mmCIF file of C-alpha atoms (C1' of nucleotides) in Angstrom:
data_model
loop_
_atom_site.group_PDB
_atom_site.id
_atom_site.type_symbol
_atom_site.label_atom_id
_atom_site.label_comp_id
_atom_site.label_asym_id
_atom_site.label_seq_id
_atom_site.Cartn_x
_atom_site.Cartn_y
_atom_site.Cartn_z
ATOM 1 C CA MET A 1 0.579 -0.256 0.052
ATOM 2 C CA ASP A 2 1.032 3.586 -0.499
ATOM 3 C CA GLN A 3 3.313 4.798 2.123
ATOM 4 C CA CYS A 4 0.456 6.763 4.716
ATOM 5 C CA ILE A 5 1.679 10.524 5.576
ATOM 6 C CA THR A 6 2.107 9.795 8.881
ATOM 7 C CA ASP A 7 2.209 6.945 10.484
ATOM 8 C CA ILE A 8 -1.129 5.278 11.950
ATOM 9 C CA PRO A 9 -2.209 4.804 14.107
ATOM 10 C CA ARG A 10 -1.147 8.765 15.224
ATOM 11 C CA VAL A 11 -3.143 9.579 17.784
ATOM 12 C CA ARG A 12 -5.077 7.811 20.315
ATOM 13 C CA ARG A 13 -8.143 8.430 22.753
ATOM 14 C CA GLY A 14 -6.572 11.369 25.525
ATOM 15 C CA ASP A 15 -3.762 12.682 23.481
ATOM 16 C CA VAL A 16 -5.514 15.847 22.969
ATOM 17 C CA PRO A 17 -7.330 17.263 25.674
ATOM 18 C CA LEU A 18 -11.062 18.594 24.881
ATOM 19 C CA PRO A 19 -12.978 21.716 25.504
ATOM 20 C CA GLN A 20 -15.464 21.638 28.754
ATOM 21 C CA GLU A 21 -18.949 20.289 27.083
ATOM 22 C CA GLU A 22 -20.939 23.028 28.532
ATOM 23 C CA ALA A 23 -17.875 25.152 26.168
ATOM 24 C CA ILE A 24 -19.066 23.196 23.556
ATOM 25 C CA GLN A 25 -22.723 23.846 24.062
ATOM 26 C CA ARG A 26 -22.330 27.226 24.806
ATOM 27 C CA ILE A 27 -20.770 27.770 21.021
ATOM 28 C CA ALA A 28 -23.430 25.508 19.535
ATOM 29 C CA SER A 29 -26.412 27.704 20.683
ATOM 30 C CA VAL A 30 -25.041 30.051 19.415
ATOM 31 C CA THR A 31 -23.713 29.067 15.824
ATOM 32 C CA LYS A 32 -27.219 27.301 15.567
ATOM 33 C CA ALA A 33 -29.081 30.634 16.349
ATOM 34 C CA PHE A 34 -27.019 32.183 13.222
ATOM 35 C CA SER A 35 -27.750 28.189 11.582
ATOM 36 C CA ASP A 36 -31.017 29.673 9.935
ATOM 37 C CA PRO A 37 -32.533 31.290 6.867
ATOM 38 C CA ILE A 38 -34.871 33.342 8.232
ATOM 39 C CA ARG A 39 -32.903 34.080 11.206
ATOM 40 C CA LEU A 40 -30.102 35.256 9.424
ATOM 41 C CA LYS A 41 -32.210 37.349 7.427
ATOM 42 C CA MET A 42 -33.515 38.850 11.111
ATOM 43 C CA VAL A 43 -30.104 39.641 11.811
ATOM 44 C CA TYR A 44 -29.820 40.956 8.391
ATOM 45 C CA LEU A 45 -32.075 43.712 9.192
ATOM 46 C CA LEU A 46 -30.707 44.309 12.390
ATOM 47 C CA SER A 47 -27.618 45.216 10.842
ATOM 48 C CA LYS A 48 -29.700 47.711 8.639
ATOM 49 C CA GLN A 49 -31.919 48.842 10.888
ATOM 50 C CA SER A 50 -30.942 49.260 14.191
ATOM 51 C CA ASP A 51 -34.520 48.388 16.062
ATOM 52 C CA LEU A 52 -37.205 46.640 15.001
ATOM 53 C CA CYS A 53 -40.414 45.394 16.286
ATOM 54 C CA THR A 54 -42.005 41.984 15.900
ATOM 55 C CA CYS A 55 -44.767 42.796 13.929
ATOM 56 C CA GLU A 56 -42.016 45.026 11.902
ATOM 57 C CA PHE A 57 -40.096 41.676 11.083
ATOM 58 C CA GLU A 58 -43.614 40.138 9.962
ATOM 59 C CA GLU A 59 -44.059 42.606 7.170
ATOM 60 C CA LEU A 60 -40.839 42.494 6.800
ATOM 61 C CA LEU A 61 -40.075 38.849 5.949
ATOM 62 C CA ASP A 62 -43.762 38.317 5.361
ATOM 63 C CA LEU A 63 -44.263 35.858 8.249
ATOM 64 C CA SER A 64 -46.523 34.428 10.244
ATOM 65 C CA GLN A 65 -46.895 36.651 13.644
ATOM 66 C CA SER A 66 -46.157 33.136 15.412
ATOM 67 C CA LYS A 67 -42.908 32.262 12.859
ATOM 68 C CA VAL A 68 -41.494 35.261 13.940
ATOM 69 C CA SER A 69 -41.717 35.112 17.534
ATOM 70 C CA TYR A 70 -40.196 31.665 17.734
ATOM 71 C CA HIS A 71 -37.035 32.947 16.087
ATOM 72 C CA LEU A 72 -36.957 35.592 17.863
ATOM 73 C CA LYS A 73 -36.908 34.034 21.305
ATOM 74 C CA ILE A 74 -33.978 31.373 19.795
ATOM 75 C CA LEU A 75 -31.878 34.613 18.477
ATOM 76 C CA LEU A 76 -32.734 36.943 22.382
ATOM 77 C CA ASP A 77 -32.021 33.295 24.482
ATOM 78 C CA ALA A 78 -28.412 32.475 22.561
ATOM 79 C CA GLY A 79 -28.012 36.082 23.574
ATOM 80 C CA VAL A 80 -27.901 37.366 19.285
ATOM 81 C CA ILE A 81 -30.347 40.193 20.409
ATOM 82 C CA ASP A 82 -31.919 41.951 23.448
ATOM 83 C CA ARG A 83 -35.229 43.282 24.027
ATOM 84 C CA GLU A 84 -36.908 46.103 25.092
ATOM 85 C CA ILE A 85 -40.640 46.765 25.731
ATOM 86 C CA HIS A 86 -42.456 49.666 25.583
ATOM 87 C CA GLY A 87 -46.358 49.329 26.289
ATOM 88 C CA SER A 88 -47.856 46.007 24.493
ATOM 89 C CA TRP A 89 -44.737 46.233 21.635
ATOM 90 C CA SER A 90 -41.377 44.294 21.386
ATOM 91 C CA HIS A 91 -37.971 46.333 20.666
ATOM 92 C CA TYR A 92 -35.520 43.980 18.993
ATOM 93 C CA SER A 93 -31.725 45.284 18.615
ATOM 94 C CA LEU A 94 -28.351 43.579 18.246
ATOM 95 C CA ARG A 95 -26.562 43.091 20.582
ATOM 96 C CA ASN A 96 -23.051 42.612 18.931
ATOM 97 C CA PRO A 97 -23.903 45.325 16.082
ATOM 98 C CA LYS A 98 -20.782 44.167 14.553
ATOM 99 C CA ILE A 99 -22.238 40.519 14.955
ATOM 100 C CA LEU A 100 -22.758 39.862 10.937
ATOM 101 C CA GLU A 101 -19.347 40.846 10.046
ATOM 102 C CA GLN A 102 -18.285 37.777 11.734
ATOM 103 C CA VAL A 103 -20.855 35.913 10.650
ATOM 104 C CA HIS A 104 -20.047 36.426 6.919
ATOM 105 C CA ALA A 105 -16.347 36.253 8.012
ATOM 106 C CA LEU A 106 -17.572 32.582 8.738
ATOM 107 C CA SER A 107 -18.588 31.399 5.139
ATOM 108 C CA GLN A 108 -15.591 33.650 3.319
ATOM 109 C CA MET B 1 -51.010 54.287 25.970
ATOM 110 C CA ASP B 2 -47.321 54.855 26.127
ATOM 111 C CA GLN B 3 -45.717 56.240 22.938
ATOM 112 C CA CYS B 4 -43.655 53.824 21.139
ATOM 113 C CA ILE B 5 -40.320 54.810 20.830
ATOM 114 C CA THR B 6 -41.313 55.923 17.433
ATOM 115 C CA ASP B 7 -43.827 55.968 14.717
ATOM 116 C CA ILE B 8 -46.312 52.420 13.399
ATOM 117 C CA PRO B 9 -45.846 50.920 11.130
ATOM 118 C CA ARG B 10 -42.242 52.743 10.506
ATOM 119 C CA VAL B 11 -40.684 50.120 7.990
ATOM 120 C CA ARG B 12 -42.305 47.946 4.893
ATOM 121 C CA ARG B 13 -41.986 45.341 2.744
ATOM 122 C CA GLY B 14 -39.569 46.101 0.508
ATOM 123 C CA ASP B 15 -37.956 48.949 2.450
ATOM 124 C CA VAL B 16 -34.987 47.058 3.613
ATOM 125 C CA PRO B 17 -33.418 44.771 1.002
ATOM 126 C CA LEU B 18 -32.282 41.293 1.568
ATOM 127 C CA PRO B 19 -29.209 39.608 0.180
ATOM 128 C CA GLN B 20 -30.049 37.027 -2.565
ATOM 129 C CA GLU B 21 -30.749 33.709 -1.063
ATOM 130 C CA GLU B 22 -28.547 31.799 -2.399
ATOM 131 C CA ALA B 23 -26.265 33.848 -0.091
ATOM 132 C CA ILE B 24 -28.280 33.290 2.795
ATOM 133 C CA GLN B 25 -28.207 29.371 1.623
ATOM 134 C CA ARG B 26 -25.222 29.201 1.852
ATOM 135 C CA ILE B 27 -23.604 30.874 4.512
ATOM 136 C CA ALA B 28 -26.702 28.930 6.525
ATOM 137 C CA SER B 29 -25.213 25.846 5.566
ATOM 138 C CA VAL B 30 -21.633 27.469 7.100
ATOM 139 C CA THR B 31 -23.515 28.287 10.709
ATOM 140 C CA LYS B 32 -25.222 25.004 10.433
ATOM 141 C CA ALA B 33 -21.740 23.092 10.023
ATOM 142 C CA PHE B 34 -20.994 24.393 13.079
ATOM 143 C CA SER B 35 -23.996 23.955 15.406
ATOM 144 C CA ASP B 36 -23.274 20.599 16.068
ATOM 145 C CA PRO B 37 -21.362 19.408 19.601
ATOM 146 C CA ILE B 38 -19.564 16.782 17.398
ATOM 147 C CA ARG B 39 -18.560 18.733 14.377
ATOM 148 C CA LEU B 40 -16.609 22.000 16.469
ATOM 149 C CA LYS B 41 -15.238 19.317 18.318
ATOM 150 C CA MET B 42 -14.115 18.171 15.178
ATOM 151 C CA VAL B 43 -13.261 21.576 13.570
ATOM 152 C CA TYR B 44 -11.583 21.499 17.455
ATOM 153 C CA LEU B 45 -8.930 17.997 16.795
ATOM 154 C CA LEU B 46 -7.854 19.802 13.738
ATOM 155 C CA SER B 47 -7.167 23.388 14.970
ATOM 156 C CA LYS B 48 -4.609 21.459 17.758
ATOM 157 C CA GLN B 49 -3.692 18.499 14.406
ATOM 158 C CA SER B 50 -3.707 20.318 11.606
ATOM 159 C CA ASP B 51 -4.157 16.880 9.596
ATOM 160 C CA LEU B 52 -6.307 13.448 10.522
ATOM 161 C CA CYS B 53 -8.072 10.770 9.220
ATOM 162 C CA THR B 54 -11.596 9.823 9.687
ATOM 163 C CA CYS B 55 -10.483 6.585 12.504
ATOM 164 C CA GLU B 56 -8.154 9.369 14.565
ATOM 165 C CA PHE B 57 -11.371 10.871 14.929
ATOM 166 C CA GLU B 58 -13.154 7.785 16.026
ATOM 167 C CA GLU B 59 -10.243 6.729 18.417
ATOM 168 C CA LEU B 60 -10.187 10.153 20.414
ATOM 169 C CA LEU B 61 -13.850 11.746 19.657
ATOM 170 C CA ASP B 62 -15.206 8.068 20.834
ATOM 171 C CA LEU B 63 -17.431 7.583 18.048
ATOM 172 C CA SER B 64 -18.586 4.404 15.673
ATOM 173 C CA GLN B 65 -17.196 4.926 11.740
ATOM 174 C CA SER B 66 -20.413 5.299 9.963
ATOM 175 C CA LYS B 67 -21.743 8.697 13.333
ATOM 176 C CA VAL B 68 -17.617 9.745 11.628
ATOM 177 C CA SER B 69 -17.988 9.708 8.377
ATOM 178 C CA TYR B 70 -21.699 11.868 8.563
ATOM 179 C CA HIS B 71 -20.648 14.298 10.415
ATOM 180 C CA LEU B 72 -17.469 14.946 8.329
ATOM 181 C CA LYS B 73 -19.631 14.970 4.790
ATOM 182 C CA ILE B 74 -21.742 18.099 6.443
ATOM 183 C CA LEU B 75 -18.515 19.835 7.162
ATOM 184 C CA LEU B 76 -16.609 19.027 3.615
ATOM 185 C CA ASP B 77 -19.234 19.656 1.819
ATOM 186 C CA ALA B 78 -20.436 23.220 3.726
ATOM 187 C CA GLY B 79 -16.207 23.570 2.748
ATOM 188 C CA VAL B 80 -15.248 24.307 6.550
ATOM 189 C CA ILE B 81 -12.506 20.853 5.581
ATOM 190 C CA ASP B 82 -10.304 19.766 3.113
ATOM 191 C CA ARG B 83 -10.370 15.875 1.974
ATOM 192 C CA GLU B 84 -6.652 14.597 0.959
ATOM 193 C CA ILE B 85 -6.861 10.428 -0.151
ATOM 194 C CA HIS B 86 -4.018 8.531 -0.014
ATOM 195 C CA GLY B 87 -5.321 4.730 -0.048
ATOM 196 C CA SER B 88 -7.532 3.628 2.133
ATOM 197 C CA TRP B 89 -7.293 6.432 3.934
ATOM 198 C CA SER B 90 -9.294 10.100 3.976
ATOM 199 C CA HIS B 91 -6.900 12.559 6.173
ATOM 200 C CA TYR B 92 -9.230 15.905 6.345
ATOM 201 C CA SER B 93 -7.760 19.742 7.031
ATOM 202 C CA LEU B 94 -9.118 22.869 7.942
ATOM 203 C CA ARG B 95 -9.825 25.107 4.922
ATOM 204 C CA ASN B 96 -8.647 27.948 7.053
ATOM 205 C CA PRO B 97 -6.238 27.326 10.166
ATOM 206 C CA LYS B 98 -7.952 30.493 11.690
ATOM 207 C CA ILE B 99 -11.714 29.673 11.481
ATOM 208 C CA LEU B 100 -11.806 28.261 14.799
ATOM 209 C CA GLU B 101 -10.921 31.714 16.314
ATOM 210 C CA GLN B 102 -13.726 32.860 13.979
ATOM 211 C CA VAL B 103 -16.440 30.915 15.755
ATOM 212 C CA HIS B 104 -15.362 31.409 19.125
ATOM 213 C CA ALA B 105 -15.391 35.251 18.296
ATOM 214 C CA LEU B 106 -19.228 35.106 17.656
ATOM 215 C CA SER B 107 -19.125 34.406 20.819
ATOM 216 C CA GLN B 108 -18.069 36.673 23.218
ATOM 217 C "C1'" DG C 1 -7.213 -14.691 -6.660
ATOM 218 C "C1'" DG C 2 -8.646 -14.373 -1.585
ATOM 219 C "C1'" DT C 3 -8.632 -11.820 2.737
ATOM 220 C "C1'" DG C 4 -8.505 -7.671 5.906
ATOM 221 C "C1'" DT C 5 -8.377 -2.424 6.027
ATOM 222 C "C1'" DT C 6 -10.354 2.002 5.817
ATOM 223 C "C1'" DT C 7 -14.194 4.809 4.445
ATOM 224 C "C1'" DA C 8 -18.051 6.442 2.363
ATOM 225 C "C1'" DT C 9 -23.079 5.098 1.747
ATOM 226 C "C1'" DC C 10 -27.936 3.246 2.609
ATOM 227 C "C1'" DA C 11 -32.349 2.480 5.083
ATOM 228 C "C1'" DA C 12 -34.666 2.645 8.955
ATOM 229 C "C1'" DC C 13 -34.952 4.109 12.908
ATOM 230 C "C1'" DT C 14 -34.839 8.280 16.632
ATOM 231 C "C1'" DT C 15 -34.582 12.626 17.910
ATOM 232 C "C1'" DT C 16 -35.092 17.665 17.481
ATOM 233 C "C1'" DT C 17 -36.745 21.320 15.298
ATOM 234 C "C1'" DT C 18 -39.628 24.291 12.513
ATOM 235 C "C1'" DT C 19 -44.242 25.606 11.507
ATOM 236 C "C1'" DT C 20 -49.530 25.705 11.708
ATOM 237 C "C1'" DG C 21 -53.493 27.511 14.148
ATOM 238 C "C1'" DA C 22 -55.473 28.622 17.775
ATOM 239 C "C1'" DT C 23 -55.194 30.684 23.036
ATOM 240 C "C1'" DT C 24 -53.571 33.328 26.131
ATOM 241 C "C1'" DT C 25 -51.591 37.718 28.413
ATOM 242 C "C1'" DG C 26 -51.406 42.035 29.222
ATOM 243 C "C1'" DA C 27 -51.234 46.831 27.805
ATOM 244 C "C1'" DA C 28 -54.138 50.983 25.454
ATOM 245 C "C1'" DT C 29 -58.417 52.961 23.968
ATOM 246 C "C1'" DA C 30 -63.352 53.421 23.372
ATOM 247 C "C1'" DT D 1 -65.832 47.249 31.641
ATOM 248 C "C1'" DA D 2 -65.719 45.750 26.368
ATOM 249 C "C1'" DT D 3 -63.126 45.688 23.261
ATOM 250 C "C1'" DT D 4 -58.737 46.183 20.409
ATOM 251 C "C1'" DC D 5 -54.145 45.701 19.784
ATOM 252 C "C1'" DA D 6 -49.288 43.305 19.919
ATOM 253 C "C1'" DA D 7 -46.880 39.671 21.298
ATOM 254 C "C1'" DA D 8 -45.769 35.900 23.676
ATOM 255 C "C1'" DT D 9 -47.197 30.940 24.347
ATOM 256 C "C1'" DC D 10 -49.116 25.891 23.613
ATOM 257 C "C1'" DA D 11 -50.331 22.045 21.509
ATOM 258 C "C1'" DA D 12 -49.915 18.938 17.415
ATOM 259 C "C1'" DA D 13 -48.220 18.115 12.817
ATOM 260 C "C1'" DA D 14 -44.915 18.253 9.327
ATOM 261 C "C1'" DA D 15 -40.188 18.175 8.048
ATOM 262 C "C1'" DA D 16 -35.220 18.035 9.309
ATOM 263 C "C1'" DA D 17 -31.443 16.462 10.745
ATOM 264 C "C1'" DG D 18 -28.354 12.747 13.493
ATOM 265 C "C1'" DT D 19 -28.031 7.990 14.881
ATOM 266 C "C1'" DT D 20 -27.411 3.007 13.571
ATOM 267 C "C1'" DG D 21 -26.367 -1.446 12.127
ATOM 268 C "C1'" DA D 22 -25.148 -3.531 7.524
ATOM 269 C "C1'" DT D 23 -23.721 -2.972 3.078
ATOM 270 C "C1'" DA D 24 -20.620 -1.598 -0.795
ATOM 271 C "C1'" DA D 25 -16.374 0.254 -2.774
ATOM 272 C "C1'" DA D 26 -11.562 0.905 -2.904
ATOM 273 C "C1'" DC D 27 -7.296 -0.763 -1.793
ATOM 274 C "C1'" DA D 28 -3.311 -3.599 0.397
ATOM 275 C "C1'" DC D 29 -1.485 -7.878 1.216
ATOM 276 C "C1'" DC D 30 -0.625 -12.694 1.056
#
DNA sequence: GGTGTTTATCAACTTTTTTTGATTTGAATA
DNA sequence: TATTCAAATCAAAAAAAGTTGATAAACACC
């Protein structure tokens, strides 16, 4: 057989320590928040318009009210966006206004 | 009622142009690739050990062969990793060695 | 050729995520 | 107080993603 690049097996269990499971889960919850097209569009809209309420997402993305609430909650729980309540309205904004650039950098 | 921060409705469909659906989908495929704990660990391992074959992921993460192949394919299809075939072995490496830092920056 | 190794793929199943429509909650207004 | 409006929540259904064990393909070695 062709010589493998290096000897095999080269690394065994325990050779490379992994991060804490908790740290992995935290990162996964954030990347998961960005992994849905609807939520990416929401983040995009917030990067152009720094403050939007639920009904504006409905209007801009042509989505049902419960669908909008569902996705906003995922972004909120992941810490991607913040909510400010004014009367009956919920206003959302990006916690980090530069986040979209960082997401975009992942796919370059 | 409390005065809303601004008049409503403030923005309507078409007011904020969205990126092409295709561009959104491409970004989503990358963020989705990073949204699973197993795949995050794989990327982490590759950031510490620049080249690993399928069976090494099995050993290091204590996972079945088909599960490892399944997750590696998702990372490969998203363009996160590259594959080099040597005989019967498939060797994987990060397309962008700094990608883990960028992923980590998302959750800061 | 026959055997063993590494890896990918497949189909069936399980789990998770998303969607949908209805209901509930809280607040403003007539 | 009754009504209306914005938004969250719920339960059921649908869709997507992940897991599992088996099979297949490609290669090396005897």
